[in-house]
mmCIF file of C-alpha atoms and ligand atoms in Angstrom:
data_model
loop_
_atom_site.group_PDB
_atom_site.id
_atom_site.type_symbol
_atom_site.label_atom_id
_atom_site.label_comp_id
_atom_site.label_asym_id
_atom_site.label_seq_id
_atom_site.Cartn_x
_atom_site.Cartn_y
_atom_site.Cartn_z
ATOM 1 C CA UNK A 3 94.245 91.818 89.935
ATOM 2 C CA UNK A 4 97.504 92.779 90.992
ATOM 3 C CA UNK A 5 98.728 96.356 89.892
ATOM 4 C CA UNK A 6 102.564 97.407 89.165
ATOM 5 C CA UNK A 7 103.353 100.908 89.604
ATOM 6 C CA UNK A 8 105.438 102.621 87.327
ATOM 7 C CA UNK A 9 106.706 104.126 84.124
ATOM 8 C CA UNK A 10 108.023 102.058 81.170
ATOM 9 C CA UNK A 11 111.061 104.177 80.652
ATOM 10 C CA UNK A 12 112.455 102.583 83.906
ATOM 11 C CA UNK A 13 114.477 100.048 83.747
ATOM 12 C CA UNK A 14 113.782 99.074 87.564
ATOM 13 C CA UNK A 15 109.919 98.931 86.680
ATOM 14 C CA UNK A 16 110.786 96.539 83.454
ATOM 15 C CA UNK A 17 112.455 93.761 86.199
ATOM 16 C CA UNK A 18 108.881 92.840 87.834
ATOM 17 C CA UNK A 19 106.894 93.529 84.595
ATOM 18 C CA UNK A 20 109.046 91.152 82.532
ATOM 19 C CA UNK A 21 108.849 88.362 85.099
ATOM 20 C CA UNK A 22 105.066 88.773 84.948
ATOM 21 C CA UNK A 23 104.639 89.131 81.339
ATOM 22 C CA UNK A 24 106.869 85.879 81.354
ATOM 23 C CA UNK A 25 104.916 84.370 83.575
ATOM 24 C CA UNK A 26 101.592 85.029 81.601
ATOM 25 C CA UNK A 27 100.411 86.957 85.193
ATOM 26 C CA UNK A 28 97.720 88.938 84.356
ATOM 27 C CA UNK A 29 98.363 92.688 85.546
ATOM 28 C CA UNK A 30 97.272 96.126 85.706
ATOM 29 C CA UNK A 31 99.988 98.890 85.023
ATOM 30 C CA UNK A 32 99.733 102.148 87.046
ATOM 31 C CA UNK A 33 101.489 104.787 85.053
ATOM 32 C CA UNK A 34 102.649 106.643 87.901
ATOM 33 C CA UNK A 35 106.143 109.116 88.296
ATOM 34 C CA UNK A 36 107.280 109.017 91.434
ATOM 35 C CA UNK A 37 107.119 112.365 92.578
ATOM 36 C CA UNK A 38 103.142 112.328 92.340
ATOM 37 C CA UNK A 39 101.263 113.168 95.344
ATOM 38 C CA UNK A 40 100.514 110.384 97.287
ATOM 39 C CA UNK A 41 103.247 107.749 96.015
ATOM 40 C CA UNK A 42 104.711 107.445 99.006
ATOM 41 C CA UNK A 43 101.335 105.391 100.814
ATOM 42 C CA UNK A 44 102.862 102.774 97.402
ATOM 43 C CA UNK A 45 106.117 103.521 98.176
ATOM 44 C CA UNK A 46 107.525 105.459 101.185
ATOM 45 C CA UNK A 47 111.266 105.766 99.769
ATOM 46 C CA UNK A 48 109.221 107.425 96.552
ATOM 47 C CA UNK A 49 110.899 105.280 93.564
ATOM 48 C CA UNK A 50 109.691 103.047 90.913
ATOM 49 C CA UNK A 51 108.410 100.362 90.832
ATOM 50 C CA UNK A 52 105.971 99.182 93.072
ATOM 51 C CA UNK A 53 103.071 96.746 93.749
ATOM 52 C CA UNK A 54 100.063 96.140 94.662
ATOM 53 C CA UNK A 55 99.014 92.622 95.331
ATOM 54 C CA UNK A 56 95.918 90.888 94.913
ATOM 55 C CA UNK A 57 94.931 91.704 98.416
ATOM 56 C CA UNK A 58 95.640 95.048 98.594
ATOM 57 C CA UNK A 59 99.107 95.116 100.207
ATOM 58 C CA UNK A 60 102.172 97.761 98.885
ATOM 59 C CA UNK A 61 105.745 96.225 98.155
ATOM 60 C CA UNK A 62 108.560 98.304 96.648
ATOM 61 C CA UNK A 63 112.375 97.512 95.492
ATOM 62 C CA UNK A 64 112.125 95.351 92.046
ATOM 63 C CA UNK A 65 113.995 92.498 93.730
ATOM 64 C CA UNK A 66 111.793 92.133 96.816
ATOM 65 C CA UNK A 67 108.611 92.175 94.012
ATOM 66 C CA UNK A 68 110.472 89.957 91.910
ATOM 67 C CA UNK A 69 110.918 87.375 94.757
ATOM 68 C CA UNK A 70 107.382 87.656 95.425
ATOM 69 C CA UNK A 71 106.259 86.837 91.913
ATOM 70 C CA UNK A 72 107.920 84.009 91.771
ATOM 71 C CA UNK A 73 106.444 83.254 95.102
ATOM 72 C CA UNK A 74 103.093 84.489 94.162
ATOM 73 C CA UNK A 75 103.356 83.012 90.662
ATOM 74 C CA UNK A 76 105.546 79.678 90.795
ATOM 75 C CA UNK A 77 104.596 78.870 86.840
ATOM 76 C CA UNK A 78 107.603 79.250 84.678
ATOM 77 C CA UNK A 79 109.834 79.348 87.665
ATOM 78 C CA UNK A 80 112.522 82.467 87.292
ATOM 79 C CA UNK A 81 114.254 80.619 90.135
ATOM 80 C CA UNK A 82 116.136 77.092 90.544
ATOM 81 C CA UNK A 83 114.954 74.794 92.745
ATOM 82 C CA UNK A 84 118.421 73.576 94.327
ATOM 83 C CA UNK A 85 119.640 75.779 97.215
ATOM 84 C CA UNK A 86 123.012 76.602 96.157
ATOM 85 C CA UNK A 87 122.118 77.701 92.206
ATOM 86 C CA UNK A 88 119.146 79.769 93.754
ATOM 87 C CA UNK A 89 121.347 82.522 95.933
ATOM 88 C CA UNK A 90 124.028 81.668 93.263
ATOM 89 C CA UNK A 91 121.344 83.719 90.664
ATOM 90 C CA UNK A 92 120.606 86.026 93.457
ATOM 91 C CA UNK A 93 123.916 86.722 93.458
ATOM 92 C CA UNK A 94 123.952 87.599 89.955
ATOM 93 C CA UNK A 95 121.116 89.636 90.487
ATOM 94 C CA UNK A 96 123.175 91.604 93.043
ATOM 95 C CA UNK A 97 126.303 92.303 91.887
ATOM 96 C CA UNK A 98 124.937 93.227 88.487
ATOM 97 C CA UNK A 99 122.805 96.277 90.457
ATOM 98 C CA UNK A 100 125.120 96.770 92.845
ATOM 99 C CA UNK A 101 128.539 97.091 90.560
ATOM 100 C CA UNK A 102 127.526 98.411 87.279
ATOM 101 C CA UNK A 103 123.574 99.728 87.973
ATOM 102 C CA UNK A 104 124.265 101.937 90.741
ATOM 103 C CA UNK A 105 127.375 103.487 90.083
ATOM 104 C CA UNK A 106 126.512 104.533 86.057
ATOM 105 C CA UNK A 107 123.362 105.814 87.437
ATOM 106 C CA UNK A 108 125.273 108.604 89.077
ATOM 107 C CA UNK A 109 126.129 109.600 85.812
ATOM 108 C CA UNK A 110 122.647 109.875 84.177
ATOM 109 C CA UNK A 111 122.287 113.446 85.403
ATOM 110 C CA UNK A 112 125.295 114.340 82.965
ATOM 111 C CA UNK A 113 123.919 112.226 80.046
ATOM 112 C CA UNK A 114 120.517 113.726 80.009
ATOM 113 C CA UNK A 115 121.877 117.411 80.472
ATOM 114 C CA UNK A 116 124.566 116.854 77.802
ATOM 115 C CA UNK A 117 127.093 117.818 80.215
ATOM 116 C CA UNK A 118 130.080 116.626 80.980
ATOM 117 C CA UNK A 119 130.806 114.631 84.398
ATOM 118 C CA UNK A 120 133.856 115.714 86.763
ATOM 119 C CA UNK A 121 136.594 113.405 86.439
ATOM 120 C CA UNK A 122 136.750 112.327 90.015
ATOM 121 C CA UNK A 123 133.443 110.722 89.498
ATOM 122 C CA UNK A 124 134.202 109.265 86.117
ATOM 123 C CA UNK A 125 137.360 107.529 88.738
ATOM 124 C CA UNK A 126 134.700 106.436 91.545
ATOM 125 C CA UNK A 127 132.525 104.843 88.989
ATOM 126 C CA UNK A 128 134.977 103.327 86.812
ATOM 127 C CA UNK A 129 136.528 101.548 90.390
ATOM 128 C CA UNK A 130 133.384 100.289 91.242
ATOM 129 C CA UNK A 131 132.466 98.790 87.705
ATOM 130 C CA UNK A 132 135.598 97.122 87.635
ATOM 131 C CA UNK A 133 134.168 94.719 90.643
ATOM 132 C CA UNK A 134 130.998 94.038 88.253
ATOM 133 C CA UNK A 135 132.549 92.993 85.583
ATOM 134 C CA UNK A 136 134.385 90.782 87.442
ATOM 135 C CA UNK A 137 131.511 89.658 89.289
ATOM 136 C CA UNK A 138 129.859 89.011 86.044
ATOM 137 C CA UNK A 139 133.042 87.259 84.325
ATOM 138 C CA UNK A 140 133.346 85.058 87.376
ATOM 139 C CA UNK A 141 129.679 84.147 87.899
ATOM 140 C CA UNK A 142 128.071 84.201 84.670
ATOM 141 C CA UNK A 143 128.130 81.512 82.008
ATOM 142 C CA UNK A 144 126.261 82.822 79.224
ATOM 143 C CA UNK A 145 125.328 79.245 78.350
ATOM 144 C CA UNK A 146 123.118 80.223 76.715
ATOM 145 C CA UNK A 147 121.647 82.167 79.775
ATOM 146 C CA UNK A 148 123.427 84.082 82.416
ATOM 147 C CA UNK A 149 123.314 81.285 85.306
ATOM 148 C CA UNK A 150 123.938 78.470 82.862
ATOM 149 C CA UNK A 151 120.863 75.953 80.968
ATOM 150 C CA UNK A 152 117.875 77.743 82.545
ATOM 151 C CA UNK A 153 116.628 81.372 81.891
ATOM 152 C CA UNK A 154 116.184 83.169 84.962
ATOM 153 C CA UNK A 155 116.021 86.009 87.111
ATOM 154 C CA UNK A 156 119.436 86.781 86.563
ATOM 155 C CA UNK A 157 118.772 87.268 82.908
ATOM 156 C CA UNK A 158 116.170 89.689 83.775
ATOM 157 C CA UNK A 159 118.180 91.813 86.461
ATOM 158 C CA UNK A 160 121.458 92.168 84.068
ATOM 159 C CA UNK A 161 119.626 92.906 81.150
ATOM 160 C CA UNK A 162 117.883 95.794 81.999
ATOM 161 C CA UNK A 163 121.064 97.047 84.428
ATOM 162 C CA UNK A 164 122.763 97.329 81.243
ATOM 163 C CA UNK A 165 120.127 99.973 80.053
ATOM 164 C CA UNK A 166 121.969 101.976 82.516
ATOM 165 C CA UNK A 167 125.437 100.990 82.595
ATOM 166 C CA UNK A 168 125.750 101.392 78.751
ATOM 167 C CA UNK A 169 124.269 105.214 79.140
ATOM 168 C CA UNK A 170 127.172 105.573 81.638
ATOM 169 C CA UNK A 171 129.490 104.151 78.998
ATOM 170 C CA UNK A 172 129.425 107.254 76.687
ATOM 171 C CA UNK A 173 131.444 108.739 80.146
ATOM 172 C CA UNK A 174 133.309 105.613 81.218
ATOM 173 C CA UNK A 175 134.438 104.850 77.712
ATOM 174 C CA UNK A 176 134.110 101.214 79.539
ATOM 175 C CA UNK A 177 132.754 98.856 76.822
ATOM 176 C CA UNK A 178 131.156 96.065 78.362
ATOM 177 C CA UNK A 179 130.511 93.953 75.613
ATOM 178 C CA UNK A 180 133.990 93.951 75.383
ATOM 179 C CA UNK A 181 135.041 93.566 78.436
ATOM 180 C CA UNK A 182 132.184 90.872 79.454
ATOM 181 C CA UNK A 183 132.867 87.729 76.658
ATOM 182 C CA UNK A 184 129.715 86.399 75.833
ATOM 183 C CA UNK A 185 127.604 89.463 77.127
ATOM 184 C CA UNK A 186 127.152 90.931 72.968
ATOM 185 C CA UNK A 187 125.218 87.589 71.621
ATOM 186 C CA UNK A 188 123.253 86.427 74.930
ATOM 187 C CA UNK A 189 121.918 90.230 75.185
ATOM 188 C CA UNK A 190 120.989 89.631 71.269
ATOM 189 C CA UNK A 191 119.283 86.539 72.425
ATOM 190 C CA UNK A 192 117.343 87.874 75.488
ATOM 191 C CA UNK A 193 116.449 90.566 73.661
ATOM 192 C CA UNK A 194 114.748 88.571 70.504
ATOM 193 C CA UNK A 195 112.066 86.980 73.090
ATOM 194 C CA UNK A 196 108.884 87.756 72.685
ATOM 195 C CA UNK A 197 108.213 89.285 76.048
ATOM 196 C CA UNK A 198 111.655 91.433 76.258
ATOM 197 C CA UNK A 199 110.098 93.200 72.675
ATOM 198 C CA UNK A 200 106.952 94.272 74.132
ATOM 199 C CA UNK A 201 108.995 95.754 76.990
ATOM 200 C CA UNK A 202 111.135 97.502 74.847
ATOM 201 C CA UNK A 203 108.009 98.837 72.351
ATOM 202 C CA UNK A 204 106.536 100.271 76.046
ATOM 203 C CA UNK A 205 109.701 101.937 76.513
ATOM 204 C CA UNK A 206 110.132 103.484 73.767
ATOM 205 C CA UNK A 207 106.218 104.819 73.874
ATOM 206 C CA UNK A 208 106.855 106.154 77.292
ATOM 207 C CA UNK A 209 109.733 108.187 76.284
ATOM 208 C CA UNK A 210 108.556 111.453 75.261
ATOM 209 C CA UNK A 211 106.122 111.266 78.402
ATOM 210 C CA UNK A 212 109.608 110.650 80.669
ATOM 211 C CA UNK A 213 111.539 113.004 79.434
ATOM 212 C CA UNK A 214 108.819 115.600 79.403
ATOM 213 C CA UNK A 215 108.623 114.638 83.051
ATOM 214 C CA UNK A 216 112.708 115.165 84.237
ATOM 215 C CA UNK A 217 112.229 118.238 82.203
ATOM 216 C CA UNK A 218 109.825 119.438 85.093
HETATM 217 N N1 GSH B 327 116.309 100.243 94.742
HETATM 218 C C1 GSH B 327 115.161 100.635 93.943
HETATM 219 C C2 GSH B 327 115.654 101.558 92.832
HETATM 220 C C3 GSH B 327 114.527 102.033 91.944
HETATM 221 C C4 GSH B 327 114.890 103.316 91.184
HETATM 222 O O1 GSH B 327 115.978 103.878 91.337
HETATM 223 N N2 GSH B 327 113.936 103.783 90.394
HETATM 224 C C5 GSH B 327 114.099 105.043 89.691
HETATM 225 C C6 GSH B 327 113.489 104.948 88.312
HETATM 226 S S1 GSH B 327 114.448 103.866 87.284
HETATM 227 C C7 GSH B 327 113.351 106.107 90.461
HETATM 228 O O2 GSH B 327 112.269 105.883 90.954
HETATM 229 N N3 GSH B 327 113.936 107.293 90.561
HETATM 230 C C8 GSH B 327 113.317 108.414 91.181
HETATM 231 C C9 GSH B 327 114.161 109.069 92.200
HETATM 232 O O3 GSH B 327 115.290 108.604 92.433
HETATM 233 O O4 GSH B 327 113.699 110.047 92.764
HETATM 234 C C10 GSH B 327 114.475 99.394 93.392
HETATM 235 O O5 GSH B 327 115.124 98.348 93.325
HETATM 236 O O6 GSH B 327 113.266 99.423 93.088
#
């Protein structure tokens, strides 16, 4: 069976876990934090998630594992099947880490600590959200789902890079429901689904257990 190695309180980990939970794959979970000896044979840049496959063989970054699910596991395809509207949702899947994931993640550190970030940073990471949310506004439909008719991948990457881009809100003071028409009701719809509520209960039961572990 394969095994996904993680901790629930990640959004990365909750990318590849939703797709296979959507997919009715059946898994094993690995709690695992990355800094435990011997990660790096799973993963050799030491971050969550990673995988295991059936035959034994290590992947890491969520959107190479997510690719490989849907390779893996072509039943309720994340994916389209047309060319174009397949990188189009890749894409999505991009800009959505690249331009508001990455850059609010530089201001977890402050969030968790309950300090405050310097204001050159708050200026770096404002710049570079401004390009995803008008990635997003450009690309997305939100009709219902974020690529248009069919939910896919897309609605899995941006809805768990919003975990993190709302923490790095509270510094921002960027509101992205706001800024993003259309983001406020599709997020309440993604987030109704069967699947995306088990994710959520996980997280929520792997909390104390994550923060106890930053703490270290
Ligand atoms: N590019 C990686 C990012 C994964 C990532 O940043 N994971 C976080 C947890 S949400 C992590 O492992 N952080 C530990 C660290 O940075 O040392 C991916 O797509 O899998």
């Amino acid at each position: 069976m394969p095994t996904l190695h993680g901790f629930s309180y990640s959004n990365y980990y909750n990318m590849p876990k939703h797709a296979l939970l959507h997919k009715g794959v059946s898994f094993e979970e690995d709690l695992v934090y990355p800094s435990a000896p011997g990660y790096n044979k799973l993963n050799p840049a030491m971050k969550v998630p990673s995988f295991t496959t059936d035959a034994g063989q290590h992947l890491a970054e969520a959107a190479v594992i997510c690719e490989y699910i849907e390779e893996a596991y072509p039943q309720k395809p994340l994916f389209p099947t047309d060319t174009f509207e397949r990188n189009r949702v890749r894409q999505l899947m991009h800009v959505a880490e690249l331009y508001l994931e990455l850059p609010n993640r530089r201001l977890l550190p402050f969030g968790f600590s309950g300090t405050t970030a310097p204001e050159p940073l708050i200026e770096e990471v404002k710049a570079v959200v401004e390009r995803g949310i008008n990635s997003i506004n450009a690309l997305a439909s939100f009709d219902p789902w974020v690529a248009g008719a069919e939910y896919t991948m897309a609605d899995i990457y941006l809805f768990y890079v919003l975990a993190v881009a709302d923490m790095g809100s509270a510094s921002t003071g960027i509101d992205l429901n706001e800024k993003i028409p259309g983001l406020n009701s599709w997020r309440g719809k993604f987030a109704a689904d069967e699947v995306a509520q088990k994710v959520a209960a996980d997280m929520q039961a792997n909390k104390e257990s994550f923060f106890k572990y930053i703490s270290g």
